[in-house]
GROMACS .gro file of C-alpha atoms in nm:
model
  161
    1UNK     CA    1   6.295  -1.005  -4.732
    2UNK     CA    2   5.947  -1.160  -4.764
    3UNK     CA    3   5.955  -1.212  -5.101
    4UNK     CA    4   6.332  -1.434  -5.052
    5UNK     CA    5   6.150  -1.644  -4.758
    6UNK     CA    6   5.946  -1.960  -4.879
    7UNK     CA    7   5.518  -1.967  -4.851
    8UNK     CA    8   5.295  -2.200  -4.909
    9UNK     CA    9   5.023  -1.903  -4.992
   10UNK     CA   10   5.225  -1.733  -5.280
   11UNK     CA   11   4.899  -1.608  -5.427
   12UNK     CA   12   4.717  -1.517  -5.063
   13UNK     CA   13   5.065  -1.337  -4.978
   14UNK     CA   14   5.081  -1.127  -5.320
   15UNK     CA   15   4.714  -1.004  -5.279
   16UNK     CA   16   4.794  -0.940  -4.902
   17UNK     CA   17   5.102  -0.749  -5.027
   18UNK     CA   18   4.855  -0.528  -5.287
   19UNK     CA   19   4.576  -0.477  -5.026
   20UNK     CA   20   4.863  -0.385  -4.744
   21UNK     CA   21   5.008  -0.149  -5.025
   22UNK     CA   22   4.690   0.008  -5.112
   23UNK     CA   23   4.612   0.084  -4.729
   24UNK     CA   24   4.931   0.241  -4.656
   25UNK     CA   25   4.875   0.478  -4.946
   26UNK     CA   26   4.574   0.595  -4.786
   27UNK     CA   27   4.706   0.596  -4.485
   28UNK     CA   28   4.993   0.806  -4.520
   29UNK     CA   29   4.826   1.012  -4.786
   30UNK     CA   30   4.540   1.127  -4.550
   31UNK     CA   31   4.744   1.206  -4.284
   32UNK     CA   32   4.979   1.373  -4.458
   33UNK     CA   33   4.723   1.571  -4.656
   34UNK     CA   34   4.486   1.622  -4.348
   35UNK     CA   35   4.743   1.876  -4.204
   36UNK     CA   36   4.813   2.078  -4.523
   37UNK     CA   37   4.437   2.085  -4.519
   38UNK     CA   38   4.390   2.243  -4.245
   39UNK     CA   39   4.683   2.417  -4.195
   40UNK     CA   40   4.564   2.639  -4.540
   41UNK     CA   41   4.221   2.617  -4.446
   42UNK     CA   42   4.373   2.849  -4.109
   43UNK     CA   43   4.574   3.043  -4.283
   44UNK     CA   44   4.243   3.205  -4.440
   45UNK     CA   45   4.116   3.248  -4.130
   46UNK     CA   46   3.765   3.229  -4.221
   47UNK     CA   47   3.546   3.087  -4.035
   48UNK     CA   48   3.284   2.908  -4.291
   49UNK     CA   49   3.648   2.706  -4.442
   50UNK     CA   50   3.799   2.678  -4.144
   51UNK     CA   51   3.467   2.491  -4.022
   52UNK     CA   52   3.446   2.307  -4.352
   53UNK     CA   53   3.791   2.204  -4.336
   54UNK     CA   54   3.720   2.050  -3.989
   55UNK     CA   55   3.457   1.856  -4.074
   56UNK     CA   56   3.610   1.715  -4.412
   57UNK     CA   57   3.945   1.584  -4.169
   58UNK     CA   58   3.677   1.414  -3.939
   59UNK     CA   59   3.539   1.249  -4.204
   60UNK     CA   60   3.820   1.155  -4.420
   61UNK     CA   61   4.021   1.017  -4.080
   62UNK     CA   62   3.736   0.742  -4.067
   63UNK     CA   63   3.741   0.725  -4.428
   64UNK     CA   64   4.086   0.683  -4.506
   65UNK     CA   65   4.358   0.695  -4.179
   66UNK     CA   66   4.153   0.482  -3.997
   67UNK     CA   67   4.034   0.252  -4.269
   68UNK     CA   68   4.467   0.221  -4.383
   69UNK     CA   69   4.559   0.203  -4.039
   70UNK     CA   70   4.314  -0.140  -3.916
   71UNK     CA   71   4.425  -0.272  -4.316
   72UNK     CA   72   4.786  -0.211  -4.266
   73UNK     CA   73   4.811  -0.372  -3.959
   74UNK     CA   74   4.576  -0.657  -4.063
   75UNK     CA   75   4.748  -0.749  -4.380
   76UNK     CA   76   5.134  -0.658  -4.221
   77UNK     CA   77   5.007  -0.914  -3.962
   78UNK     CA   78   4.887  -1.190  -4.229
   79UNK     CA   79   5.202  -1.130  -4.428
   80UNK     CA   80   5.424  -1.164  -4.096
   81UNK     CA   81   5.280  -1.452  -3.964
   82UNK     CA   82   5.312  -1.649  -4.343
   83UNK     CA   83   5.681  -1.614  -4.251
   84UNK     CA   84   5.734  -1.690  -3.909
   85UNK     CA   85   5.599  -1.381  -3.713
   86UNK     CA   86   5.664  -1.062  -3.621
   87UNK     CA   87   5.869  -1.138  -3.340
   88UNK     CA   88   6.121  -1.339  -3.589
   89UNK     CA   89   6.206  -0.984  -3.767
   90UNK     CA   90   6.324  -0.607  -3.579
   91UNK     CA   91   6.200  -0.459  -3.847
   92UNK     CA   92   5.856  -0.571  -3.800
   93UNK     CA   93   5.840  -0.493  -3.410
   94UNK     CA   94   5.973  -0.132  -3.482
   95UNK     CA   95   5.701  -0.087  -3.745
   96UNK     CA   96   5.414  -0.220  -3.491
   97UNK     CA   97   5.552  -0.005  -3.243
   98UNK     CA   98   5.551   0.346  -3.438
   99UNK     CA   99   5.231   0.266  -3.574
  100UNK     CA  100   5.100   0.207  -3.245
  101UNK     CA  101   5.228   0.508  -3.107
  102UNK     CA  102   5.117   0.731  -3.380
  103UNK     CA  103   4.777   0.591  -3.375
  104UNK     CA  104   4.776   0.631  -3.013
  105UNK     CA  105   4.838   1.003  -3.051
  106UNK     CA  106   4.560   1.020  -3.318
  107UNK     CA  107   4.315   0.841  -3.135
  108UNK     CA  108   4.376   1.029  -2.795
  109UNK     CA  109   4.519   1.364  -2.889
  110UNK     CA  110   4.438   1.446  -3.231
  111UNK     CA  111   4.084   1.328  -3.270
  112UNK     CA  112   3.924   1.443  -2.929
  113UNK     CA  113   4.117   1.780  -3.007
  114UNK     CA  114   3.911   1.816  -3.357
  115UNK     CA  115   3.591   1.701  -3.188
  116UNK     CA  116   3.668   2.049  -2.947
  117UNK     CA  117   3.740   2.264  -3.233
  118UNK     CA  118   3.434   2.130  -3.378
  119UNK     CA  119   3.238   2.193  -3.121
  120UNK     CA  120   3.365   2.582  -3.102
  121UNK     CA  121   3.328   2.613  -3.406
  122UNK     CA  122   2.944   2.544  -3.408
  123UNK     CA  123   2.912   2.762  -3.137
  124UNK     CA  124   3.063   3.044  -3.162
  125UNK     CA  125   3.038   3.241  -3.551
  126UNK     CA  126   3.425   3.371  -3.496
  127UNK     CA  127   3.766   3.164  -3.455
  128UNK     CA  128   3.830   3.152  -3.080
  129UNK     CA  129   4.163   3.201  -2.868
  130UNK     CA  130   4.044   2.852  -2.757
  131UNK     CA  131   3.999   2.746  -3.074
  132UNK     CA  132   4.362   2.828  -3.161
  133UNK     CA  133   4.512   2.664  -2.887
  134UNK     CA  134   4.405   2.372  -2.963
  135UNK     CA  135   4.529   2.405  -3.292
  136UNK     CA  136   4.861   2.451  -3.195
  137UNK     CA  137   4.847   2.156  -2.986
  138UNK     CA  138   4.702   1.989  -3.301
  139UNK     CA  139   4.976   2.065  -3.511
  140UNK     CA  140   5.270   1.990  -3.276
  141UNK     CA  141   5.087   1.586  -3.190
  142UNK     CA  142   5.003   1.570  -3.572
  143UNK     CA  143   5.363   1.644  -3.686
  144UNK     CA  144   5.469   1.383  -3.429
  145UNK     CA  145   5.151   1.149  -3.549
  146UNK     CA  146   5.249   1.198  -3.903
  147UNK     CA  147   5.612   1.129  -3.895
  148UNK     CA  148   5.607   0.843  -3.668
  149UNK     CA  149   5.467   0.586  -3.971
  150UNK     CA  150   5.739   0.754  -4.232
  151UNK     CA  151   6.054   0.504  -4.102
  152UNK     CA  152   5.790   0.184  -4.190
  153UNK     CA  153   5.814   0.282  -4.510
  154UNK     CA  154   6.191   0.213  -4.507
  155UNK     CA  155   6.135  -0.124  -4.321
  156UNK     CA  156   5.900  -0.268  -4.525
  157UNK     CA  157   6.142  -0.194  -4.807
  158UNK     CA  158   6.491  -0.266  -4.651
  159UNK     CA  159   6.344  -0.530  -4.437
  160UNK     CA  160   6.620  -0.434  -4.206
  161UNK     CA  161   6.674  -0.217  -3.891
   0.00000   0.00000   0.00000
C-alpha cells in the first residue's frame, strides 16, 4: 500500500492523500446524486422542475464532478509518482482507465445530451418525446458513467487487483 512504501514527502503525500480524498467525495457524490436528481425531478413531470433540475446538474457537474474528477486524477497522479508510478501498480492503471472511460462518457454523451434537453426545454413550455429520448439515453450512459469510478474505490483501499 502507499502508506507501507517509503517517501521522502511524508507531509506533501498526507495532504495529497486529504485533498485526493476530499475530491473523490465530490466526485462520486455528485454523480451519484445528479441522477437521483433528475431522475425525481422526471418523475414529476413538470416542466418548471424538470427545467430547474437541468440546469442545477449543469452547474453542479462543473462545480463538483468536474472539479473531483481533474483533483482526483491530479493528486492520484502526485501520490503515484512519490512511489514509483502508476505503471509500477495494476491497481493504479485500472483506476486511470475507468476513470477515463467514465469521464469520457460524461464529457461526450452525458453532457452534450443535457445541453439538448436544455435547449428543448427553453423552447418548447411542455416535456417533449425528444426530450425523453434523450433521457433515456441519459440514464442508460449515466448508470454506466456512474458505476465505472465505484471499483477505484476498492483499489485505492485494497491496493490490489
Amino acid at each position: 500500500t502507499f502508506d507501507d512504501l517509503p517517501t521522502k514527502r511524508p507531509q506533501m503525500t498526507a495532504n495529497l492523500k486529504v485533498i485526493h480524498l476530499v475530491c473523490a467525495c465530490l466526485f462520486l457524490g455528485n454523480v451519484i446524486v445528479s441522477g437521483v436528481w433528475a431522475l425525481l425531478a422526471e418523475r414529476t413531470r413538470n416542466h418548471a422542475i424538470v427545467q430547474f433540475s437541468n440546469k442545477m446538474v449543469l452547474i453542479t457537474d462543473v462545480m463538483f464532478t468536474l472539479v473531483g474528477a481533474v483533483g482526483v486524477v491530479w493528486t492520484g497522479h502526485g501520490m503515484a509518482e512519490n512511489y514509483g508510478g502508476g505503471a509500477n501498480h495494476p491497481w493504479i492503471q485500472w483506476s486511470y482507465w475507468l476513470l477515463t472511460f467514465s469521464g469520457l462518457i460524461w464529457l461526450f454523451v452525458l453532457v452534450p445530451i443535457q445541453l439538448k434537453q436544455r435547449a428543448l426545454l427553453q423552447q418548447y413550455s411542455e416535456i417533449t418525446e425528444d426530450y425523453w429520448r434523450l433521457s433515456r439515453i441519459w440514464k442508460i450512459a449515466g448508470a454506466i458513467s456512474t458505476v465505472l469510478p465505484l471499483p477505484i474505490v476498492y483499489f485505492m483501499v485494497t491496493k490490489s487487483v
